[in-house]
Amino acid sequence: MTTPPLIGCQRGFSLIELMVSIVIGLLALMFATRLVVSSEQNKQTSLGGSDAMQNGMLALFSISDDAAQAGWGLNDPLVTGCNTVFFDRSGFALAPALLAGAGVTPLAAAVIESNGANPDRLTLYSGSSISGTGTLRLIQNYGGGTTISVDRVPYGFALGDVILVAPEVAGAANCALAQIAVDPRLLPEPPNTQQLNIAAGSGDNARYNAGALGAAYSNGLARLFNLGPAATLSFHSWSVESGFLQLRATDLVGASAAATTVVDNVVSLKAQYGFDTRSGAAFAPASGVQLGAWSGVMIDADGDGIVGGAGDYQRVVALRIAVVARSKHPERADAGGVCRASATAPVVFVREEPFGVAAQPVQVNVATAGDALGWQCYRYRVFETIVPLRNAGWRPE
C-alpha cells in the first residue's frame, strides 16, 4: 500500500484577518485626518486673530496720522466751514454736508458722512504751505475770468500752487479753489506783477482750474490763501466697502476719481466730532480748547440756531475714530449648521473719554455684501483712538 503524502500547514492571512486589518487602518486614517483638520482650523483661527490685529492697527494708524495733520492751512476762521467751489480735472470731489438742511461742500479739518450703524466716510483736508495765512487781498471786483488782481506783488506764490479765495465777511460769499497757471515771476511790469493767472489747461499746473473761480468777490472784500503745491495738497476721503478700507486722495496717483484699497478685512469705520461747546467769550481757542460733547453728526455747537454753519466746524477740536477688523478665515459652524464665532455685533465708543464727557455708543453693522456665510462666522477686533485737531487751536485771530 502507498502512504499518502502529509499536507503541510498553510501560511498567510485569512480573509477575515485581512478585513479586520483594513478596518483598523481606515479608523487610524480617519482619526489622523480629523487631527490634521482640527489642527489646521486652530491654526487658521490663531492666524485670523493675528491678521485682524495687524489690519486693524494699520488702518487706524493710517487714518489717525491723516487726522493729526488735518486743518493745516485751513484753520483761519474765514476758511473753516466755508462752502467751497472746487474743480478737479482728475475727479476728486469735496465731501457733501448740510447747512440748515441745504447741501454744501464745506472746507474744514474734517467732514464726517455718518451712516448710522453702517460704515461712515471720513474726509480730512490739509494744505502744505508754511505761509497758509491770508496774505493777499483782492483790489478789483472779480466776477469771472482767469486773472485775479491782488494788493501787492505775490511773493511766496509759485507756479502750480493751490490758492483759496475767501470773503472777508464769513458767509458773504462762497470760497473758491484754483491753481496758479503762470509763474508770477514771469509777468511783465506793473500792474501785471500784482496779478495771479488761473487759466484752465491740461498740464499739472492747471489741474484745479475751470477757467474761473465760480464765485464773485468785491474789491477789498476777499482774501487769498496759499495752500502749497498741488502735488502735496492733502484732501483724503476714507471709507469701507465690501470688507476693504479704501482711500480717495488728491495726492495719490490714480486715487482721485475712484477709491483705492488700502487694507483688507476691515468691515467698518466710524467717526465722531468732538466739540468745544462753550458759549460766548468762554470759547477762546487761542487760550486753549475744551472738549464738551461727542456726536457722529454735525450739531449747533455755537448756539446760533443753525446746524452746519461755519461756527460749528470751528468748534470741532477732536475726532473719535473706530476701526473694526475681522479674522481672515471663517470658523466652522456647529452640528446644526449655525456659526457661533460672534454672537453679537461689536459696539464702539462705549467708554466715557475724557472724564465727564458722555459717550455716544454705536452698535456696528459688520455684515459684508456678498458673503454667504454670514457675519457670525467671523471674529472681530475693535480699535479706537481720539485725535486732537491741533490746528483747531492754532488759528489766527
Short mmCIF file of C-alpha atoms in Angstrom, two decimals:
data_model
loop_
_atom_site.label_atom_id
_atom_site.label_comp_id
_atom_site.label_asym_id
_atom_site.label_seq_id
_atom_site.Cartn_x
_atom_site.Cartn_y
_atom_site.Cartn_z
CA MET A 1 0.00 0.00 0.00
CA THR A 2 1.18 3.51 -0.81
CA THR A 3 1.30 6.04 2.05
CA PRO A 4 -0.41 9.35 1.12
CA PRO A 5 1.85 12.43 1.45
CA LEU A 6 1.40 14.69 4.51
CA ILE A 7 -0.19 18.07 3.82
CA GLY A 8 1.88 20.88 5.47
CA CYS A 9 0.38 23.80 7.48
CA GLN A 10 -1.00 26.61 5.31
CA ARG A 11 0.68 30.05 5.88
CA GLY A 12 -0.66 33.67 5.30
CA PHE A 13 -3.75 35.84 6.20
CA SER A 14 -7.23 34.65 6.14
CA LEU A 15 -9.94 36.82 4.56
CA ILE A 16 -11.32 37.72 7.98
CA GLU A 17 -7.92 38.84 9.24
CA LEU A 18 -7.40 40.96 6.12
CA MET A 19 -10.78 42.67 6.57
CA VAL A 20 -10.05 43.42 10.23
CA SER A 21 -6.70 44.96 9.28
CA ILE A 22 -8.35 47.18 6.67
CA VAL A 23 -10.95 48.41 9.16
CA ILE A 24 -8.26 49.21 11.74
CA GLY A 25 -6.26 51.11 9.10
CA LEU A 26 -9.30 53.09 7.99
CA LEU A 27 -10.07 54.03 11.59
CA ALA A 28 -6.49 55.18 12.12
CA LEU A 29 -6.62 57.21 8.89
CA MET A 30 -9.91 58.79 9.93
CA PHE A 31 -8.55 59.85 13.33
CA ALA A 32 -5.35 61.18 11.74
CA THR A 33 -7.37 63.18 9.18
CA ARG A 34 -9.57 64.68 11.88
CA LEU A 35 -6.47 65.56 13.89
CA VAL A 36 -4.88 67.32 10.91
CA VAL A 37 -8.09 69.17 10.03
CA SER A 38 -8.62 70.27 13.63
CA SER A 39 -5.01 71.42 13.87
CA GLU A 40 -5.37 73.39 10.62
CA GLN A 41 -8.58 75.03 11.82
CA ASN A 42 -6.95 76.01 15.11
CA LYS A 43 -4.03 77.46 13.19
CA GLN A 44 -6.34 79.46 10.92
CA THR A 45 -8.23 80.78 13.95
CA SER A 46 -4.98 81.88 15.59
CA LEU A 47 -3.64 83.42 12.40
CA GLY A 48 -7.01 85.06 11.75
CA GLY A 49 -6.79 86.84 15.08
CA SER A 50 -3.28 87.95 14.24
CA ASP A 51 -4.38 89.17 10.81
CA ALA A 52 -7.25 91.13 12.34
CA MET A 53 -4.86 92.73 14.83
CA GLN A 54 -2.39 93.69 12.12
CA ASN A 55 -5.00 95.00 9.66
CA GLY A 56 -6.89 96.95 12.30
CA MET A 57 -3.77 98.63 13.66
CA LEU A 58 -2.55 99.53 10.17
CA ALA A 59 -5.94 101.00 9.25
CA LEU A 60 -6.26 103.04 12.44
CA PHE A 61 -2.67 104.29 12.22
CA SER A 62 -3.16 105.45 8.62
CA ILE A 63 -6.36 107.36 9.40
CA SER A 64 -5.18 108.87 12.68
CA ASP A 65 -1.94 110.06 11.06
CA ASP A 66 -4.05 111.92 8.49
CA ALA A 67 -6.27 113.35 11.21
CA ALA A 68 -3.28 114.67 13.16
CA GLN A 69 -2.35 116.89 10.19
CA ALA A 70 -5.92 117.88 9.29
CA GLY A 71 -6.71 121.57 9.07
CA TRP A 72 -3.21 122.77 8.24
CA GLY A 73 -3.57 125.98 6.22
CA LEU A 74 -7.36 125.85 6.58
CA ASN A 75 -7.74 126.91 10.22
CA ASP A 76 -8.45 130.59 9.61
CA PRO A 77 -11.99 131.49 10.79
CA LEU A 78 -12.69 132.87 7.31
CA VAL A 79 -11.98 129.44 5.79
CA THR A 80 -13.14 126.82 8.29
CA GLY A 81 -16.62 125.70 7.35
CA CYS A 82 -16.80 127.90 4.25
CA ASN A 83 -18.93 126.47 1.42
CA THR A 84 -16.33 125.97 -1.33
CA VAL A 85 -16.40 125.84 -5.11
CA PHE A 86 -13.97 123.13 -6.22
CA PHE A 87 -12.98 121.67 -9.59
CA ASP A 88 -10.55 118.80 -10.12
CA ARG A 89 -9.77 117.53 -13.59
CA SER A 90 -8.70 114.21 -12.03
CA GLY A 91 -12.13 113.66 -10.47
CA PHE A 92 -11.81 114.26 -6.71
CA ALA A 93 -14.91 115.78 -5.13
CA LEU A 94 -15.36 117.56 -1.79
CA ALA A 95 -17.47 115.79 0.83
CA PRO A 96 -21.13 116.83 0.92
CA ALA A 97 -22.73 118.19 4.09
CA LEU A 98 -25.85 120.06 5.18
CA LEU A 99 -26.16 123.71 6.18
CA ALA A 100 -29.58 124.36 7.70
CA GLY A 101 -30.87 121.47 5.59
CA ALA A 102 -29.30 122.65 2.31
CA GLY A 103 -26.47 120.80 0.57
CA VAL A 104 -22.99 122.36 0.78
CA THR A 105 -19.33 121.32 0.42
CA PRO A 106 -17.53 122.92 3.36
CA LEU A 107 -13.79 123.15 3.85
CA ALA A 108 -12.78 122.12 7.36
CA ALA A 109 -10.29 119.89 9.11
CA ALA A 110 -12.78 117.00 8.94
CA VAL A 111 -16.16 116.23 7.43
CA ILE A 112 -18.00 113.09 8.55
CA GLU A 113 -20.66 111.47 6.38
CA SER A 114 -22.47 109.49 9.08
CA ASN A 115 -24.30 106.30 8.06
CA GLY A 116 -25.81 105.12 11.33
CA ALA A 117 -24.72 101.53 12.02
CA ASN A 118 -23.10 101.24 8.59
CA PRO A 119 -19.55 102.47 7.86
CA ASP A 120 -19.01 106.23 7.77
CA ARG A 121 -16.96 108.18 5.27
CA LEU A 122 -14.37 110.47 6.85
CA THR A 123 -12.83 113.26 4.75
CA LEU A 124 -9.76 115.11 6.01
CA TYR A 125 -8.35 118.28 4.46
CA SER A 126 -4.96 119.95 4.82
CA GLY A 127 -2.55 122.06 2.79
CA SER A 128 1.24 122.15 2.88
CA SER A 129 2.30 125.79 2.68
CA ILE A 130 4.06 127.25 5.71
CA SER A 131 2.56 130.62 4.72
CA GLY A 132 -1.01 129.39 4.69
CA THR A 133 -2.44 132.57 6.23
CA GLY A 134 -4.36 135.03 4.11
CA THR A 135 -1.53 137.22 2.92
CA LEU A 136 -3.12 138.83 -0.17
CA ARG A 137 -6.32 140.82 -0.76
CA LEU A 138 -8.24 141.44 -3.94
CA ILE A 139 -8.07 145.06 -5.18
CA GLN A 140 -10.56 144.77 -8.03
CA ASN A 141 -14.05 143.37 -8.30
CA TYR A 142 -13.96 139.79 -9.53
CA GLY A 143 -16.89 138.40 -11.46
CA GLY A 144 -15.14 135.82 -13.60
CA GLY A 145 -12.14 135.28 -15.84
CA THR A 146 -8.62 133.96 -15.39
CA THR A 147 -6.95 136.97 -13.73
CA ILE A 148 -7.05 137.89 -10.03
CA SER A 149 -5.66 141.31 -9.07
CA VAL A 150 -4.08 141.48 -5.61
CA ASP A 151 -2.78 144.25 -3.37
CA ARG A 152 0.94 143.53 -3.72
CA VAL A 153 3.49 141.52 -5.65
CA PRO A 154 2.70 137.87 -4.73
CA TYR A 155 5.98 136.89 -3.12
CA GLY A 156 5.87 133.31 -1.86
CA PHE A 157 3.35 132.27 -4.51
CA ALA A 158 4.79 129.95 -7.15
CA LEU A 159 3.72 128.24 -10.34
CA GLY A 160 1.41 125.32 -9.54
CA ASP A 161 0.49 126.48 -6.03
CA VAL A 162 -3.13 125.96 -4.98
CA ILE A 163 -4.84 129.15 -3.85
CA LEU A 164 -8.03 129.64 -1.86
CA VAL A 165 -10.11 132.80 -2.10
CA ALA A 166 -12.40 133.55 0.84
CA PRO A 167 -14.71 136.52 1.58
CA GLU A 168 -13.58 138.93 4.29
CA VAL A 169 -17.00 138.59 5.90
CA ALA A 170 -17.70 134.97 6.73
CA GLY A 171 -20.74 133.70 4.84
CA ALA A 172 -20.90 136.70 2.48
CA ALA A 173 -19.90 134.52 -0.47
CA ASN A 174 -18.56 131.08 -1.26
CA CYS A 175 -14.90 130.21 -1.05
CA ALA A 176 -13.15 129.01 -4.21
CA LEU A 177 -10.07 126.92 -5.01
CA ALA A 178 -7.84 127.34 -8.06
CA GLN A 179 -4.22 126.90 -9.14
CA ILE A 180 -1.58 129.36 -10.30
CA ALA A 181 -1.15 128.57 -14.00
CA VAL A 182 1.51 131.19 -14.88
CA ASP A 183 4.69 131.81 -12.90
CA PRO A 184 4.17 135.21 -11.18
CA ARG A 185 7.87 135.99 -11.62
CA LEU A 186 7.50 135.95 -15.41
CA LEU A 187 4.71 138.54 -15.58
CA PRO A 188 5.61 141.90 -17.19
CA GLU A 189 5.83 145.26 -15.43
CA PRO A 190 3.18 146.65 -13.03
CA PRO A 191 0.27 146.37 -12.67
CA ASN A 192 0.58 142.89 -14.18
CA THR A 193 3.07 141.91 -11.48
CA GLN A 194 0.22 142.15 -8.97
CA GLN A 195 -1.88 139.53 -10.68
CA LEU A 196 -2.39 135.78 -10.47
CA ASN A 197 -3.41 133.73 -13.50
CA ILE A 198 -5.80 130.76 -13.08
CA ALA A 199 -6.27 129.78 -16.74
CA ALA A 200 -7.64 126.32 -17.47
CA GLY A 201 -5.39 123.79 -19.19
CA SER A 202 -4.30 120.19 -19.37
CA GLY A 203 -0.98 120.44 -17.54
CA ASP A 204 -0.17 119.75 -13.90
CA ASN A 205 -0.27 123.47 -13.14
CA ALA A 206 -3.94 123.79 -14.11
CA ARG A 207 -5.43 120.63 -12.61
CA TYR A 208 -7.79 122.59 -10.33
CA ASN A 209 -8.67 125.32 -12.83
CA ALA A 210 -12.04 125.54 -14.54
CA GLY A 211 -11.28 128.87 -16.25
CA ALA A 212 -12.86 130.95 -13.46
CA LEU A 213 -13.30 130.84 -9.69
CA GLY A 214 -17.02 130.16 -9.82
CA ALA A 215 -17.77 132.87 -7.26
CA ALA A 216 -17.88 136.68 -7.29
CA TYR A 217 -15.96 138.99 -4.92
CA SER A 218 -15.94 142.73 -4.31
CA ASN A 219 -12.87 144.96 -4.26
CA GLY A 220 -11.09 144.68 -0.93
CA LEU A 221 -13.60 142.20 0.49
CA ALA A 222 -11.83 138.94 -0.28
CA ARG A 223 -8.62 137.40 0.99
CA LEU A 224 -6.33 134.94 -0.75
CA PHE A 225 -4.61 131.97 0.94
CA ASN A 226 -1.77 129.79 -0.33
CA LEU A 227 -2.28 126.05 0.29
CA GLY A 228 1.05 124.98 -1.23
CA PRO A 229 1.97 122.94 -4.33
CA ALA A 230 -0.77 120.88 -5.93
CA ALA A 231 1.29 117.69 -5.56
CA THR A 232 1.13 117.97 -1.76
CA LEU A 233 -2.48 119.11 -1.39
CA SER A 234 -3.80 116.52 1.06
CA PHE A 235 -7.53 116.03 0.52
CA HIS A 236 -8.28 112.47 1.68
CA SER A 237 -11.57 110.53 1.94
CA TRP A 238 -11.54 107.29 3.95
CA SER A 239 -14.32 104.72 3.59
CA VAL A 240 -15.07 100.98 3.87
CA GLU A 241 -16.54 98.97 1.03
CA SER A 242 -17.14 95.18 0.94
CA GLY A 243 -14.59 94.49 3.68
CA PHE A 244 -11.85 96.80 2.37
CA LEU A 245 -10.59 100.11 3.76
CA GLN A 246 -10.44 102.49 0.80
CA LEU A 247 -8.94 105.91 0.14
CA ARG A 248 -9.63 108.67 -2.35
CA ALA A 249 -6.86 111.26 -2.40
CA THR A 250 -5.72 114.26 -4.40
CA ASP A 251 -2.04 113.43 -3.81
CA LEU A 252 -2.16 109.73 -4.69
CA VAL A 253 -1.89 108.88 -8.39
CA GLY A 254 -4.93 107.02 -9.66
CA ALA A 255 -6.95 107.52 -6.47
CA SER A 256 -8.76 110.80 -7.18
CA ALA A 257 -11.79 109.72 -9.21
CA ALA A 258 -12.14 106.25 -7.65
CA ALA A 259 -11.02 104.90 -4.30
CA THR A 260 -8.06 102.56 -4.00
CA THR A 261 -7.82 99.70 -1.48
CA VAL A 262 -5.51 100.23 1.47
CA VAL A 263 -6.22 97.37 3.92
CA ASP A 264 -8.34 94.23 3.58
CA ASN A 265 -10.71 92.59 6.09
CA VAL A 266 -11.75 95.94 7.57
CA VAL A 267 -15.54 95.87 7.89
CA SER A 268 -16.36 99.23 9.45
CA LEU A 269 -15.09 102.76 10.02
CA LYS A 270 -16.90 105.01 12.48
CA ALA A 271 -16.08 108.59 13.44
CA GLN A 272 -17.43 111.27 15.78
CA TYR A 273 -16.82 115.00 16.10
CA GLY A 274 -15.52 116.32 19.40
CA PHE A 275 -16.98 119.80 20.01
CA ASP A 276 -15.93 122.66 22.23
CA THR A 277 -19.42 123.69 23.34
CA ARG A 278 -18.51 126.69 25.49
CA SER A 279 -20.58 129.73 24.63
CA GLY A 280 -19.79 133.38 24.12
CA ALA A 281 -16.44 134.71 25.30
CA ALA A 282 -15.71 131.43 27.08
CA PHE A 283 -14.86 129.96 23.67
CA ALA A 284 -11.30 131.24 23.18
CA PRO A 285 -9.25 128.83 21.03
CA ALA A 286 -6.13 130.98 21.33
CA SER A 287 -6.13 130.23 25.06
CA GLY A 288 -6.87 126.54 24.61
CA VAL A 289 -9.77 124.35 23.63
CA GLN A 290 -12.02 122.20 25.77
CA LEU A 291 -13.91 119.15 24.55
CA GLY A 292 -17.50 119.13 25.75
CA ALA A 293 -19.53 116.76 23.57
CA TRP A 294 -19.24 113.91 21.04
CA SER A 295 -21.50 113.50 18.05
CA GLY A 296 -21.44 111.46 14.85
CA VAL A 297 -23.37 114.19 13.05
CA MET A 298 -22.99 117.95 12.94
CA ILE A 299 -24.76 119.86 15.71
CA ASP A 300 -25.41 123.50 16.53
CA ALA A 301 -22.24 123.73 18.58
CA ASP A 302 -22.00 127.54 18.60
CA GLY A 303 -25.65 128.06 19.58
CA ASP A 304 -26.57 130.36 16.71
CA GLY A 305 -29.62 128.30 15.78
CA ILE A 306 -28.07 126.99 12.52
CA VAL A 307 -26.78 123.43 12.23
CA GLY A 308 -23.73 123.08 9.99
CA GLY A 309 -22.63 126.71 9.99
CA ALA A 310 -19.02 127.83 9.88
CA GLY A 311 -19.04 128.39 13.63
CA ASP A 312 -19.94 124.75 14.23
CA TYR A 313 -16.96 123.50 12.22
CA GLN A 314 -14.70 125.94 14.06
CA ARG A 315 -15.67 124.26 17.32
CA VAL A 316 -14.58 120.79 16.20
CA VAL A 317 -11.45 120.22 18.29
CA ALA A 318 -11.02 116.43 18.16
CA LEU A 319 -12.08 113.29 16.34
CA ARG A 320 -13.00 109.94 17.84
CA ILE A 321 -12.26 107.17 15.34
CA ALA A 322 -13.02 103.45 15.44
CA VAL A 323 -12.00 100.69 13.03
CA VAL A 324 -13.46 97.17 13.11
CA ALA A 325 -11.36 94.38 11.56
CA ARG A 326 -12.39 90.74 11.17
CA SER A 327 -10.50 87.46 11.01
CA LYS A 328 -9.44 86.39 7.53
CA HIS A 329 -10.85 82.85 7.78
CA PRO A 330 -14.37 81.97 8.98
CA GLU A 331 -14.83 79.49 11.80
CA ARG A 332 -16.66 76.19 11.37
CA ALA A 333 -20.39 76.03 12.04
CA ASP A 334 -21.74 73.74 14.75
CA ALA A 335 -23.60 70.46 14.15
CA GLY A 336 -26.78 72.39 13.41
CA GLY A 337 -25.05 74.50 10.74
CA VAL A 338 -25.07 77.66 12.87
CA CYS A 339 -21.94 79.83 13.22
CA ARG A 340 -21.25 80.92 16.78
CA ALA A 341 -17.88 82.68 16.47
CA SER A 342 -19.59 86.04 17.19
CA ALA A 343 -22.96 86.20 18.89
CA THR A 344 -23.42 89.99 18.84
CA ALA A 345 -22.15 92.81 16.63
CA PRO A 346 -19.37 94.99 18.07
CA VAL A 347 -20.20 98.23 19.89
CA VAL A 348 -17.79 101.19 19.59
CA PHE A 349 -17.35 104.44 21.55
CA VAL A 350 -18.60 102.85 24.76
CA ARG A 351 -16.26 104.44 27.28
CA GLU A 352 -16.55 107.95 28.68
CA GLU A 353 -13.49 109.76 27.35
CA PRO A 354 -12.31 112.19 28.51
CA PHE A 355 -13.75 112.02 32.01
CA GLY A 356 -17.04 113.86 32.31
CA VAL A 357 -17.88 113.86 28.58
CA ALA A 358 -20.76 111.49 27.88
CA ALA A 359 -20.04 108.64 25.47
CA GLN A 360 -22.21 108.08 22.41
CA PRO A 361 -22.08 104.28 21.80
CA VAL A 362 -22.76 102.88 18.34
CA GLN A 363 -23.51 99.24 17.52
CA VAL A 364 -21.78 98.48 14.24
CA ASN A 365 -23.18 96.57 11.29
CA VAL A 366 -20.31 94.25 10.27
CA ALA A 367 -22.14 92.26 7.60
CA THR A 368 -20.34 92.25 4.24
CA ALA A 369 -22.26 92.27 0.98
CA GLY A 370 -21.94 89.02 -0.95
CA ASP A 371 -20.70 86.93 2.00
CA ALA A 372 -22.89 83.82 2.03
CA LEU A 373 -21.55 82.56 5.37
CA GLY A 374 -22.88 85.42 7.49
CA TRP A 375 -21.06 87.78 9.83
CA GLN A 376 -21.46 85.41 12.83
CA CYS A 377 -18.83 83.07 11.34
CA TYR A 378 -16.00 85.57 11.95
CA ARG A 379 -14.29 87.04 14.96
CA TYR A 380 -13.83 90.84 15.23
CA ARG A 381 -11.44 93.27 16.82
CA VAL A 382 -12.24 96.91 17.57
CA PHE A 383 -9.57 99.62 17.51
CA GLU A 384 -10.31 103.12 18.80
CA THR A 385 -8.44 106.36 19.24
CA ILE A 386 -9.03 110.05 19.93
CA VAL A 387 -7.09 112.52 17.77
CA PRO A 388 -6.90 116.16 18.92
CA LEU A 389 -7.13 118.51 15.95
CA ARG A 390 -4.13 120.59 16.91
CA ASN A 391 -4.66 123.02 14.05
CA ALA A 392 -8.05 123.92 15.58
CA GLY A 393 -6.24 125.74 18.37
CA TRP A 394 -3.51 127.21 16.19
CA ARG A 395 -5.59 129.72 14.31
CA PRO A 396 -5.12 133.40 13.59
CA GLU A 397 -7.39 135.89 15.31
#
